[in-house]
Coordinates of C-alpha atoms in Angstrom, one line a residue:
X114 CA 58.8 114.0 6.6
X115 CA 59.4 110.3 6.7
X116 CA 60.0 108.2 9.8
X117 CA 63.8 108.2 9.3
X118 CA 63.9 112.0 9.4
X119 CA 61.7 112.0 12.5
X120 CA 63.9 109.5 14.3
X121 CA 67.1 111.4 13.4
X122 CA 65.6 114.6 14.7
X123 CA 64.5 112.9 17.9
X124 CA 68.0 111.4 18.5
X125 CA 69.6 114.8 17.8
X126 CA 67.2 116.5 20.3
X127 CA 68.1 114.0 23.0
X128 CA 71.8 114.3 22.3
X129 CA 71.7 118.2 22.5
X130 CA 69.7 118.0 25.8
X131 CA 72.2 115.4 27.2
X132 CA 75.2 117.6 26.2
X133 CA 73.6 120.7 27.8
X134 CA 72.9 118.8 31.0
X135 CA 76.5 117.4 31.1
X136 CA 78.1 120.8 30.5
X137 CA 76.1 122.6 33.1
X138 CA 76.7 119.8 35.7
X139 CA 80.4 119.5 34.8
X140 CA 81.3 123.1 34.6
X141 CA 79.3 124.5 37.5
X142 CA 79.0 128.2 37.9
X143 CA 81.7 130.6 36.6
X144 CA 82.5 134.1 37.7
X145 CA 84.3 136.7 35.6
X146 CA 87.4 138.6 36.6
X147 CA 85.3 141.8 36.7
X148 CA 82.7 140.2 39.0
X149 CA 85.4 138.9 41.3
X150 CA 87.1 142.3 41.5
X151 CA 83.7 143.8 42.3
X152 CA 83.2 141.3 45.1
X153 CA 86.7 142.0 46.4
X154 CA 86.0 145.8 46.4
X155 CA 82.7 145.3 48.2
X156 CA 84.4 143.2 50.8
X157 CA 81.4 140.9 50.5
X158 CA 81.2 137.4 52.0
X159 CA 84.0 136.0 49.9
X160 CA 86.5 133.2 50.0
X161 CA 89.1 133.0 47.2
X162 CA 90.5 129.6 47.0
X163 CA 93.7 128.8 45.1
X164 CA 94.0 125.1 44.5
X165 CA 97.4 125.1 42.9
X166 CA 100.6 123.8 44.6
X167 CA 102.2 125.9 47.4
X168 CA 105.1 126.8 45.1
X169 CA 102.7 128.1 42.4
X170 CA 100.7 130.0 45.1
X171 CA 103.9 131.6 46.5
X172 CA 105.0 132.7 43.0
X173 CA 101.9 134.8 42.6
X174 CA 98.2 134.5 43.6
X175 CA 95.1 136.7 43.8
X176 CA 95.3 139.0 46.8
X177 CA 93.5 137.5 49.8
X178 CA 93.4 134.0 48.4
X179 CA 93.9 131.0 50.6
X180 CA 95.8 128.0 49.3
X181 CA 94.6 124.4 49.6
X182 CA 95.9 122.1 46.9
X183 CA 93.2 120.4 44.8
X184 CA 94.4 117.0 46.1
X185 CA 93.9 118.1 49.7
X186 CA 90.4 119.6 49.5
X187 CA 88.6 116.5 50.8
X188 CA 91.0 116.1 53.7
X189 CA 90.8 119.8 54.6
X190 CA 87.0 120.5 54.3
X191 CA 86.9 121.4 58.0
X192 CA 89.2 124.4 57.3
X193 CA 86.6 125.6 54.7
X194 CA 83.5 125.2 56.9
X195 CA 83.8 128.8 58.2
X196 CA 83.3 129.9 54.6
X197 CA 80.3 127.7 53.8
X198 CA 77.9 130.6 53.6
X199 CA 80.2 132.7 51.5
X200 CA 80.8 132.9 47.8
X201 CA 83.8 130.6 47.2
X202 CA 85.7 131.4 44.1
X203 CA 88.1 128.6 43.1
X204 CA 90.9 128.9 40.6
X205 CA 94.1 127.1 39.5
X206 CA 96.4 127.9 36.6
X207 CA 94.2 126.9 33.7
X208 CA 91.0 125.3 35.1
X209 CA 91.3 121.5 35.4
X210 CA 92.2 121.4 39.1
X211 CA 89.7 124.1 39.9
X212 CA 86.9 122.2 38.3
X213 CA 87.7 119.2 40.3
X214 CA 87.8 121.2 43.5
X215 CA 84.6 123.0 42.6
X216 CA 82.8 119.6 42.1
X217 CA 84.2 118.3 45.4
X218 CA 83.0 121.4 47.4
X219 CA 79.6 121.3 45.7
X220 CA 79.2 117.6 46.6
X221 CA 80.2 118.4 50.2
X222 CA 77.3 120.8 50.5
X223 CA 78.9 124.2 49.8
X224 CA 76.1 126.1 48.1
X225 CA 77.9 129.0 46.4
X226 CA 81.0 127.7 44.7
X227 CA 82.2 129.5 41.6
X228 CA 85.1 128.9 39.1
X229 CA 87.1 131.9 38.1
X230 CA 86.8 132.1 34.3
X231 CA 90.3 131.9 32.8
X232 CA 91.9 131.1 36.1
X233 CA 95.3 132.5 37.1
X234 CA 96.7 132.5 33.6
X235 CA 94.0 134.9 32.4
X236 CA 94.2 136.9 35.6
X237 CA 98.0 137.4 35.1
X238 CA 97.6 138.1 31.4
X239 CA 95.1 140.8 32.1
X240 CA 97.6 142.5 34.5
X241 CA 95.4 142.0 37.5
X242 CA 96.8 142.4 41.0
X243 CA 98.8 139.5 42.5
X244 CA 100.6 138.8 45.7
X245 CA 103.7 136.7 46.1
X246 CA 105.2 135.1 49.2
X247 CA 107.4 138.2 49.6
X248 CA 104.6 140.8 49.0
X249 CA 101.9 139.1 51.0
X250 CA 100.8 141.1 54.1
X251 CA 101.9 139.6 57.5
X252 CA 99.3 137.3 58.8

């Protein structure tokens, strides 16, 4: 192999490593619908966080989820402190807002923050249970 081939391979190796590092840092940890349902059934230390708007939340959300819009996370971190030692599962409609919230919470020192794979769109499409403003139990 000549020097050009070696250099090309080295550059490719560095690029692949950089992409893998970026993807793992940017995407954080995901949790599947099945795993979330299991955690819900076990009543384990769990906080489900819907970061959509209040109107989106009221139209249908995962049972037991609390709603803090993704733009409000930083301002409302104190409300989430009681959940700091729990598994926090974050979701939005399709993932962009949830990833932002996940990153914010991780940077704020929350150790177990997960993103729901597929978000609410996939949850709904799978026929999973949902509450609305009119079906939510009295609080």
